């Protein structure tokens, strides 16, 4: 289909600190989706980018930023994942359709108004990344989160919810664009802290049960 990303991105990435893989409670996801934000505001755009990532099975920000109108077909989105060059096909559900509808009149070739059309894509992507990150931090405070909302939480949350709802490791890996099932198992293991929490709770209960 001739789906390509600009060559300058092949060997370039934004350096970010290694952070805890944190998934959001489904209630938080629903709150984020439904909260009233000023139309066409930076916060509204940031929320839509986050939700678009979530509904497109954790599409990365670089892929969202560089997503073009020609990547959208009747009923599906087809694009090449920047990280692996893997062709990804995502069916357009009603939530994705609603977001796309809000940005249908954006001028230029890109879906979202993240940087001016005349700007170098790499420079525009970098600048947009930090603006969206800042806006998500503000949204965190609006909805009462105790930690700053990050873009990667959309991907982590999607994977966690898919697992809880019975999706197999193989299917989750395919949806995320992982190149091996081993990668998916490691990814899900890093997201699942239930065993550690259970042990910690046992220790706390033990202390509470000790006689003075």
PDB file of C-alpha atoms in Angstrom:
ATOM      1  CA  UNK A   1       0.000   0.000   0.000  1.00  0.00           C
ATOM      2  CA  UNK A   2       3.071   2.209   0.050  1.00  0.00           C
ATOM      3  CA  UNK A   3       2.736   2.923   3.760  1.00  0.00           C
ATOM      4  CA  UNK A   4       6.032   4.485   4.791  1.00  0.00           C
ATOM      5  CA  UNK A   5       7.333   6.711   7.545  1.00  0.00           C
ATOM      6  CA  UNK A   6       9.845   9.503   6.894  1.00  0.00           C
ATOM      7  CA  UNK A   7      13.387   8.131   6.784  1.00  0.00           C
ATOM      8  CA  UNK A   8      14.829  10.472   9.477  1.00  0.00           C
ATOM      9  CA  UNK A   9      12.832   8.592  12.119  1.00  0.00           C
ATOM     10  CA  UNK A  10      14.441   5.207  11.565  1.00  0.00           C
ATOM     11  CA  UNK A  11      17.363   5.718  13.922  1.00  0.00           C
ATOM     12  CA  UNK A  12      16.018   8.472  16.143  1.00  0.00           C
ATOM     13  CA  UNK A  13      13.990   8.270  19.307  1.00  0.00           C
ATOM     14  CA  UNK A  14      13.109  10.599  22.147  1.00  0.00           C
ATOM     15  CA  UNK A  15      15.049   9.737  25.273  1.00  0.00           C
ATOM     16  CA  UNK A  16      12.779   9.126  28.222  1.00  0.00           C
ATOM     17  CA  UNK A  17      13.541   7.950  31.699  1.00  0.00           C
ATOM     18  CA  UNK A  18      12.723   4.318  32.459  1.00  0.00           C
ATOM     19  CA  UNK A  19       9.376   4.432  34.193  1.00  0.00           C
ATOM     20  CA  UNK A  20       7.066   2.029  35.914  1.00  0.00           C
ATOM     21  CA  UNK A  21       4.656   0.370  33.532  1.00  0.00           C
ATOM     22  CA  UNK A  22       1.392   1.611  34.980  1.00  0.00           C
ATOM     23  CA  UNK A  23      -2.045   0.655  33.692  1.00  0.00           C
ATOM     24  CA  UNK A  24      -5.155   2.605  34.599  1.00  0.00           C
ATOM     25  CA  UNK A  25      -8.296   1.318  36.238  1.00  0.00           C
ATOM     26  CA  UNK A  26     -11.137   1.013  33.693  1.00  0.00           C
ATOM     27  CA  UNK A  27     -13.100   3.568  35.728  1.00  0.00           C
ATOM     28  CA  UNK A  28     -10.323   6.113  35.144  1.00  0.00           C
ATOM     29  CA  UNK A  29     -10.344   5.363  31.417  1.00  0.00           C
ATOM     30  CA  UNK A  30     -14.101   5.932  31.293  1.00  0.00           C
ATOM     31  CA  UNK A  31     -13.799   9.152  33.319  1.00  0.00           C
ATOM     32  CA  UNK A  32     -11.081  10.427  31.005  1.00  0.00           C
ATOM     33  CA  UNK A  33     -13.195   9.640  27.964  1.00  0.00           C
ATOM     34  CA  UNK A  34     -16.310  11.370  29.302  1.00  0.00           C
ATOM     35  CA  UNK A  35     -14.876  14.460  31.007  1.00  0.00           C
ATOM     36  CA  UNK A  36     -15.996  17.783  29.517  1.00  0.00           C
ATOM     37  CA  UNK A  37     -13.057  19.758  28.143  1.00  0.00           C
ATOM     38  CA  UNK A  38     -13.034  22.974  26.147  1.00  0.00           C
ATOM     39  CA  UNK A  39     -13.442  22.204  22.457  1.00  0.00           C
ATOM     40  CA  UNK A  40     -10.265  22.518  20.367  1.00  0.00           C
ATOM     41  CA  UNK A  41      -8.188  23.186  23.488  1.00  0.00           C
ATOM     42  CA  UNK A  42      -4.752  21.637  24.176  1.00  0.00           C
ATOM     43  CA  UNK A  43      -6.328  19.491  26.903  1.00  0.00           C
ATOM     44  CA  UNK A  44      -9.037  18.245  24.563  1.00  0.00           C
ATOM     45  CA  UNK A  45      -6.441  17.305  21.940  1.00  0.00           C
ATOM     46  CA  UNK A  46      -4.286  15.525  24.528  1.00  0.00           C
ATOM     47  CA  UNK A  47      -7.278  13.538  25.796  1.00  0.00           C
ATOM     48  CA  UNK A  48      -8.239  12.562  22.253  1.00  0.00           C
ATOM     49  CA  UNK A  49      -4.690  11.437  21.477  1.00  0.00           C
ATOM     50  CA  UNK A  50      -4.620   9.302  24.630  1.00  0.00           C
ATOM     51  CA  UNK A  51      -8.015   7.734  23.921  1.00  0.00           C
ATOM     52  CA  UNK A  52      -7.125   7.189  20.263  1.00  0.00           C
ATOM     53  CA  UNK A  53      -4.039   5.283  21.393  1.00  0.00           C
ATOM     54  CA  UNK A  54      -6.144   3.208  23.773  1.00  0.00           C
ATOM     55  CA  UNK A  55      -8.835   2.382  21.205  1.00  0.00           C
ATOM     56  CA  UNK A  56      -6.255   1.549  18.521  1.00  0.00           C
ATOM     57  CA  UNK A  57      -4.671  -1.143  20.714  1.00  0.00           C
ATOM     58  CA  UNK A  58      -1.954   1.078  22.128  1.00  0.00           C
ATOM     59  CA  UNK A  59      -0.735   2.869  19.010  1.00  0.00           C
ATOM     60  CA  UNK A  60       2.469   4.712  19.919  1.00  0.00           C
ATOM     61  CA  UNK A  61       2.633   8.487  19.861  1.00  0.00           C
ATOM     62  CA  UNK A  62       5.105   8.626  16.974  1.00  0.00           C
ATOM     63  CA  UNK A  63       2.733   6.521  14.881  1.00  0.00           C
ATOM     64  CA  UNK A  64      -0.227   8.710  15.857  1.00  0.00           C
ATOM     65  CA  UNK A  65       1.678  11.922  15.135  1.00  0.00           C
ATOM     66  CA  UNK A  66       2.678  10.685  11.676  1.00  0.00           C
ATOM     67  CA  UNK A  67      -0.638   9.030  10.847  1.00  0.00           C
ATOM     68  CA  UNK A  68      -1.850  10.362   7.515  1.00  0.00           C
ATOM     69  CA  UNK A  69      -5.282  10.548   5.964  1.00  0.00           C
ATOM     70  CA  UNK A  70      -4.202   8.029   3.333  1.00  0.00           C
ATOM     71  CA  UNK A  71      -3.694   5.474   6.112  1.00  0.00           C
ATOM     72  CA  UNK A  72      -7.426   5.497   6.861  1.00  0.00           C
ATOM     73  CA  UNK A  73      -9.516   3.139   4.735  1.00  0.00           C
ATOM     74  CA  UNK A  74     -13.209   2.208   4.903  1.00  0.00           C
ATOM     75  CA  UNK A  75     -13.514   0.261   8.134  1.00  0.00           C
ATOM     76  CA  UNK A  76      -9.835   0.142   9.071  1.00  0.00           C
ATOM     77  CA  UNK A  77      -6.577   1.986   9.649  1.00  0.00           C
ATOM     78  CA  UNK A  78      -3.440   0.577   8.002  1.00  0.00           C
ATOM     79  CA  UNK A  79      -0.020   1.884   8.960  1.00  0.00           C
ATOM     80  CA  UNK A  80       3.535   0.728   9.512  1.00  0.00           C
ATOM     81  CA  UNK A  81       4.708   0.686  13.089  1.00  0.00           C
ATOM     82  CA  UNK A  82       7.712   2.981  13.454  1.00  0.00           C
ATOM     83  CA  UNK A  83       9.498   0.759  15.952  1.00  0.00           C
ATOM     84  CA  UNK A  84       9.418  -2.466  13.921  1.00  0.00           C
ATOM     85  CA  UNK A  85       8.232  -1.458  10.427  1.00  0.00           C
ATOM     86  CA  UNK A  86       5.444  -4.010  10.902  1.00  0.00           C
ATOM     87  CA  UNK A  87       2.234  -3.435   8.961  1.00  0.00           C
ATOM     88  CA  UNK A  88      -0.607  -2.898  11.423  1.00  0.00           C
ATOM     89  CA  UNK A  89      -4.306  -3.081  10.595  1.00  0.00           C
ATOM     90  CA  UNK A  90      -6.793  -1.742  13.131  1.00  0.00           C
ATOM     91  CA  UNK A  91     -10.527  -1.985  12.641  1.00  0.00           C
ATOM     92  CA  UNK A  92     -12.353   1.309  13.089  1.00  0.00           C
ATOM     93  CA  UNK A  93     -14.840   0.899  15.929  1.00  0.00           C
ATOM     94  CA  UNK A  94     -17.374   3.554  16.904  1.00  0.00           C
ATOM     95  CA  UNK A  95     -15.029   5.217  19.422  1.00  0.00           C
ATOM     96  CA  UNK A  96     -12.219   5.531  16.886  1.00  0.00           C
ATOM     97  CA  UNK A  97     -14.735   6.822  14.349  1.00  0.00           C
ATOM     98  CA  UNK A  98     -15.914   9.534  16.749  1.00  0.00           C
ATOM     99  CA  UNK A  99     -12.383  10.783  17.273  1.00  0.00           C
ATOM    100  CA  UNK A 100     -11.596  10.737  13.548  1.00  0.00           C
ATOM    101  CA  UNK A 101     -14.811  12.647  12.878  1.00  0.00           C
ATOM    102  CA  UNK A 102     -13.706  15.453  15.207  1.00  0.00           C
ATOM    103  CA  UNK A 103     -10.539  15.964  13.170  1.00  0.00           C
ATOM    104  CA  UNK A 104     -11.858  15.382   9.656  1.00  0.00           C
ATOM    105  CA  UNK A 105     -11.387  19.039   8.683  1.00  0.00           C
ATOM    106  CA  UNK A 106      -7.762  19.343   9.787  1.00  0.00           C
ATOM    107  CA  UNK A 107      -5.838  20.781   6.816  1.00  0.00           C
ATOM    108  CA  UNK A 108      -2.872  18.935   5.364  1.00  0.00           C
ATOM    109  CA  UNK A 109      -2.019  15.249   5.113  1.00  0.00           C
ATOM    110  CA  UNK A 110      -1.885  14.330   8.807  1.00  0.00           C
ATOM    111  CA  UNK A 111      -4.887  13.214  10.860  1.00  0.00           C
ATOM    112  CA  UNK A 112      -4.164  15.234  13.990  1.00  0.00           C
ATOM    113  CA  UNK A 113      -3.107  18.915  14.241  1.00  0.00           C
ATOM    114  CA  UNK A 114       0.047  18.204  16.218  1.00  0.00           C
ATOM    115  CA  UNK A 115       2.473  20.318  14.196  1.00  0.00           C
ATOM    116  CA  UNK A 116       2.304  22.722  11.232  1.00  0.00           C
ATOM    117  CA  UNK A 117       2.341  21.034   7.830  1.00  0.00           C
ATOM    118  CA  UNK A 118       5.371  23.035   6.740  1.00  0.00           C
ATOM    119  CA  UNK A 119       7.432  22.003   9.765  1.00  0.00           C
ATOM    120  CA  UNK A 120      10.020  19.221   9.659  1.00  0.00           C
ATOM    121  CA  UNK A 121       8.187  16.067  10.857  1.00  0.00           C
ATOM    122  CA  UNK A 122      10.885  15.105  13.351  1.00  0.00           C
ATOM    123  CA  UNK A 123      11.055  18.553  14.954  1.00  0.00           C
ATOM    124  CA  UNK A 124       7.264  18.763  14.955  1.00  0.00           C
ATOM    125  CA  UNK A 125       6.917  15.340  16.544  1.00  0.00           C
ATOM    126  CA  UNK A 126       9.374  16.167  19.323  1.00  0.00           C
ATOM    127  CA  UNK A 127       7.643  19.430  20.142  1.00  0.00           C
ATOM    128  CA  UNK A 128       4.188  17.830  20.047  1.00  0.00           C
ATOM    129  CA  UNK A 129       5.308  15.001  22.322  1.00  0.00           C
ATOM    130  CA  UNK A 130       6.272  17.402  25.089  1.00  0.00           C
ATOM    131  CA  UNK A 131       3.133  19.531  24.661  1.00  0.00           C
ATOM    132  CA  UNK A 132       0.855  16.489  24.883  1.00  0.00           C
ATOM    133  CA  UNK A 133       2.789  15.180  27.872  1.00  0.00           C
ATOM    134  CA  UNK A 134       2.360  18.528  29.640  1.00  0.00           C
ATOM    135  CA  UNK A 135      -1.372  18.651  28.877  1.00  0.00           C
ATOM    136  CA  UNK A 136      -1.900  15.100  30.132  1.00  0.00           C
ATOM    137  CA  UNK A 137      -0.267  16.144  33.386  1.00  0.00           C
ATOM    138  CA  UNK A 138      -2.847  18.914  33.737  1.00  0.00           C
ATOM    139  CA  UNK A 139      -5.662  16.489  32.948  1.00  0.00           C
ATOM    140  CA  UNK A 140      -4.389  14.218  35.723  1.00  0.00           C
ATOM    141  CA  UNK A 141      -5.076  16.964  38.228  1.00  0.00           C
ATOM    142  CA  UNK A 142      -8.485  17.718  36.721  1.00  0.00           C
ATOM    143  CA  UNK A 143      -9.691  14.131  37.183  1.00  0.00           C
ATOM    144  CA  UNK A 144      -7.966  13.699  40.544  1.00  0.00           C
ATOM    145  CA  UNK A 145      -5.242  11.204  39.645  1.00  0.00           C
ATOM    146  CA  UNK A 146      -2.495  10.871  42.236  1.00  0.00           C
ATOM    147  CA  UNK A 147       0.152  10.508  39.534  1.00  0.00           C
ATOM    148  CA  UNK A 148       0.775  12.237  36.194  1.00  0.00           C
ATOM    149  CA  UNK A 149      -0.952  10.668  33.218  1.00  0.00           C
ATOM    150  CA  UNK A 150       1.490   9.472  30.568  1.00  0.00           C
ATOM    151  CA  UNK A 151       0.946   8.500  26.942  1.00  0.00           C
ATOM    152  CA  UNK A 152       2.281   4.967  27.399  1.00  0.00           C
ATOM    153  CA  UNK A 153      -0.407   4.287  30.010  1.00  0.00           C
ATOM    154  CA  UNK A 154      -2.915   3.931  27.160  1.00  0.00           C
ATOM    155  CA  UNK A 155      -0.980   0.981  25.744  1.00  0.00           C
ATOM    156  CA  UNK A 156      -0.391  -0.578  29.164  1.00  0.00           C
ATOM    157  CA  UNK A 157      -4.054  -0.173  30.092  1.00  0.00           C
ATOM    158  CA  UNK A 158      -5.270  -1.735  26.864  1.00  0.00           C
ATOM    159  CA  UNK A 159      -3.036  -4.784  27.369  1.00  0.00           C
ATOM    160  CA  UNK A 160      -4.088  -5.216  30.998  1.00  0.00           C
ATOM    161  CA  UNK A 161      -7.805  -4.945  30.245  1.00  0.00           C
ATOM    162  CA  UNK A 162      -7.472  -7.348  27.312  1.00  0.00           C
ATOM    163  CA  UNK A 163      -5.755  -9.871  29.576  1.00  0.00           C
ATOM    164  CA  UNK A 164      -8.364  -9.508  32.324  1.00  0.00           C
ATOM    165  CA  UNK A 165     -11.072 -10.113  29.733  1.00  0.00           C
ATOM    166  CA  UNK A 166      -9.516 -13.408  28.696  1.00  0.00           C
ATOM    167  CA  UNK A 167      -7.504 -12.533  25.595  1.00  0.00           C
ATOM    168  CA  UNK A 168      -4.642 -14.959  24.994  1.00  0.00           C
ATOM    169  CA  UNK A 169      -1.002 -13.909  25.158  1.00  0.00           C
ATOM    170  CA  UNK A 170      -0.715 -14.644  21.442  1.00  0.00           C
ATOM    171  CA  UNK A 171      -3.649 -12.419  20.500  1.00  0.00           C
ATOM    172  CA  UNK A 172      -2.502  -9.588  22.780  1.00  0.00           C
ATOM    173  CA  UNK A 173       0.958  -9.765  21.228  1.00  0.00           C
ATOM    174  CA  UNK A 174      -0.505  -9.598  17.722  1.00  0.00           C
ATOM    175  CA  UNK A 175      -2.628  -6.605  18.691  1.00  0.00           C
ATOM    176  CA  UNK A 176       0.324  -4.760  20.216  1.00  0.00           C
ATOM    177  CA  UNK A 177       2.592  -5.530  17.278  1.00  0.00           C
ATOM    178  CA  UNK A 178       5.083  -7.583  19.274  1.00  0.00           C
ATOM    179  CA  UNK A 179       7.486  -9.684  17.232  1.00  0.00           C
ATOM    180  CA  UNK A 180       7.447 -12.653  19.620  1.00  0.00           C
ATOM    181  CA  UNK A 181       5.212 -14.204  22.261  1.00  0.00           C
ATOM    182  CA  UNK A 182       8.141 -14.032  24.678  1.00  0.00           C
ATOM    183  CA  UNK A 183       8.120 -10.244  24.384  1.00  0.00           C
ATOM    184  CA  UNK A 184       4.414 -10.178  25.210  1.00  0.00           C
ATOM    185  CA  UNK A 185       4.842 -12.444  28.239  1.00  0.00           C
ATOM    186  CA  UNK A 186       7.586 -10.194  29.615  1.00  0.00           C
ATOM    187  CA  UNK A 187       5.454  -7.128  28.886  1.00  0.00           C
ATOM    188  CA  UNK A 188       2.415  -8.537  30.694  1.00  0.00           C
ATOM    189  CA  UNK A 189       4.534  -9.742  33.600  1.00  0.00           C
ATOM    190  CA  UNK A 190       5.856  -6.222  34.138  1.00  0.00           C
ATOM    191  CA  UNK A 191       2.273  -4.962  34.222  1.00  0.00           C
ATOM    192  CA  UNK A 192       1.003  -7.592  36.670  1.00  0.00           C
ATOM    193  CA  UNK A 193       1.881  -6.713  40.256  1.00  0.00           C
ATOM    194  CA  UNK A 194      -0.870  -8.830  41.845  1.00  0.00           C
ATOM    195  CA  UNK A 195       1.494 -11.519  43.174  1.00  0.00           C
ATOM    196  CA  UNK A 196       3.771  -8.914  44.765  1.00  0.00           C
ATOM    197  CA  UNK A 197       0.810  -7.073  46.246  1.00  0.00           C
ATOM    198  CA  UNK A 198      -0.570 -10.326  47.670  1.00  0.00           C
ATOM    199  CA  UNK A 199       2.708 -11.081  49.471  1.00  0.00           C
ATOM    200  CA  UNK A 200       2.905  -7.523  50.772  1.00  0.00           C
ATOM    201  CA  UNK A 201      -0.649  -7.762  52.101  1.00  0.00           C
ATOM    202  CA  UNK A 202       0.204 -11.033  53.837  1.00  0.00           C
ATOM    203  CA  UNK A 203       3.148  -9.364  55.568  1.00  0.00           C
ATOM    204  CA  UNK A 204       0.962  -6.441  56.653  1.00  0.00           C
ATOM    205  CA  UNK A 205      -1.727  -8.817  57.938  1.00  0.00           C
ATOM    206  CA  UNK A 206       0.918 -10.765  59.863  1.00  0.00           C
ATOM    207  CA  UNK A 207       2.093  -7.626  61.657  1.00  0.00           C
ATOM    208  CA  UNK A 208      -1.476  -6.645  62.510  1.00  0.00           C
ATOM    209  CA  UNK A 209      -2.063 -10.096  63.988  1.00  0.00           C
ATOM    210  CA  UNK A 210       0.972  -9.948  66.295  1.00  0.00           C
ATOM    211  CA  UNK A 211       0.030  -9.587  69.953  1.00  0.00           C
ATOM    212  CA  UNK A 212       1.424  -6.528  71.727  1.00  0.00           C
TER     213      UNK A 212
END
